[in-house]
Amino acid sequence: MDQNNLNFTLTDDQQAIRRMAREFAEAEIKPHVMEWDEGQIFPMEALQKMAQLGFLGIMVPAELGGAGLGALENSIIIEEIARVCPGVALSVAAHNGLCTGHILKFGSDELKAKYIPALARGEVLGAWGLTEPSAGSDAGGTQTVAVREGDHYVLNGSKNFITHGTYGKTAVIMAVTDRSQGAHGISAFVLDKSMPGFSASKKENKLGMRASETSSLLMDNVKVPVANLIGGEGEGFLQALQILDGGRVGIAALSVGCAQGAFEAAIKYSQERKQFGKAIAQQQATQFKLAQMAMKLDAARLLTYRAASLRDAGEPFGKEASMAKLYASESCVQICEEAIQIHGGYGYIKEFPVEKFWRDSKLLTIGEGTSEVQRMVIARHTIKEFSA
């Protein structure tokens, strides 16, 4: 892909996918947004309906039960779901990009055949376990261990902040197989809840993204067949870094959708609310806010689509993914905050959607690599490019 000739005009098929995702979100998600948020209700029924549309196997090849689409289409779908409910979109992004994506990219043919079709059809949800109580941005601090005993490994440890930790039946778990090798001694395994000793524990009570279930995972002498090792021993950490690159494009798309929802709400309110004899949309103070929001939203979408398009073209996209994730997530928080400001006191009231968009937005600067980590990644790539 020629980065000097970027053209993100969507094809007719991509436009149709956007319409389908938007119509579904408006009809099946929007009426329940506050109910799910207030009650921390995980919308399994809605996810199963999305599975019927191919939204839980977006980038999975058709022969494995998926929709066979690309990263750009994945971004479009996540964006449209997030425009209505970022929490539901987070489930779609995590299921597709992390667990399913990891097995699809690095798993053996046997693992793919065993696990991918059920994940793609939404018969089971996927979880992905890297983060631990003492290993967040520093994944090299992983304490979960896997010891080989004959034809299986025995896993012990815990993971936290896991999307679908409770509802997910299949999980990719990173564990240390050789402590002396540091991060290069971490391996990846496919586990499922049928394995004795593998269970969910504490469910988190969160500020935002409350419709997306987050909990801890425990492994107590879990016997995992050697065949469930993904790739070779010690390859898990490097695999995880590549999966996170793709996941960051998904989080960037989620950020764009969340910001879009807040922006549209702010536009609508500013045209209806009158102060000093005219709509606040006609007042310069509001117009300047809307102009800044529109610019940030457009730039975030362009960065996201560029990263997705590079991935679809099979070209390196790590730096671009981090740029998209960093800019889109931080812009999302700013746009949502300005949307509240435009609403004034009503922006602080749950009858209006902007307070929820704002609460949901903050996770996006933290999950799948904090803003600080993204700056480190971007700097590392940039310095390497100019040192070559």
Coordinates of C-alpha atoms in Angstrom, one line a residue, residues 7 17-18 30 38 43 58 62 68 78 151 246 271 278 280 355 364:
N7 CA -7.8 6.7 -0.3
I17 CA -21.5 -3.6 6.0
R18 CA -21.6 -0.2 7.7
K30 CA -29.7 1.2 21.6
E38 CA -26.9 0.3 35.2
P43 CA -25.9 -8.9 26.6
I58 CA -15.2 -11.1 11.1
A62 CA -15.2 -18.9 5.4
G68 CA -13.8 -13.9 5.6
I78 CA -16.6 -2.1 15.8
D151 CA 2.0 -35.4 27.3
G246 CA -4.0 -5.9 15.6
Q271 CA -29.2 22.7 17.8
K278 CA -30.6 31.5 19.9
I280 CA -26.0 27.4 21.2
E355 CA -22.0 10.9 30.4
L364 CA -9.5 3.1 25.8

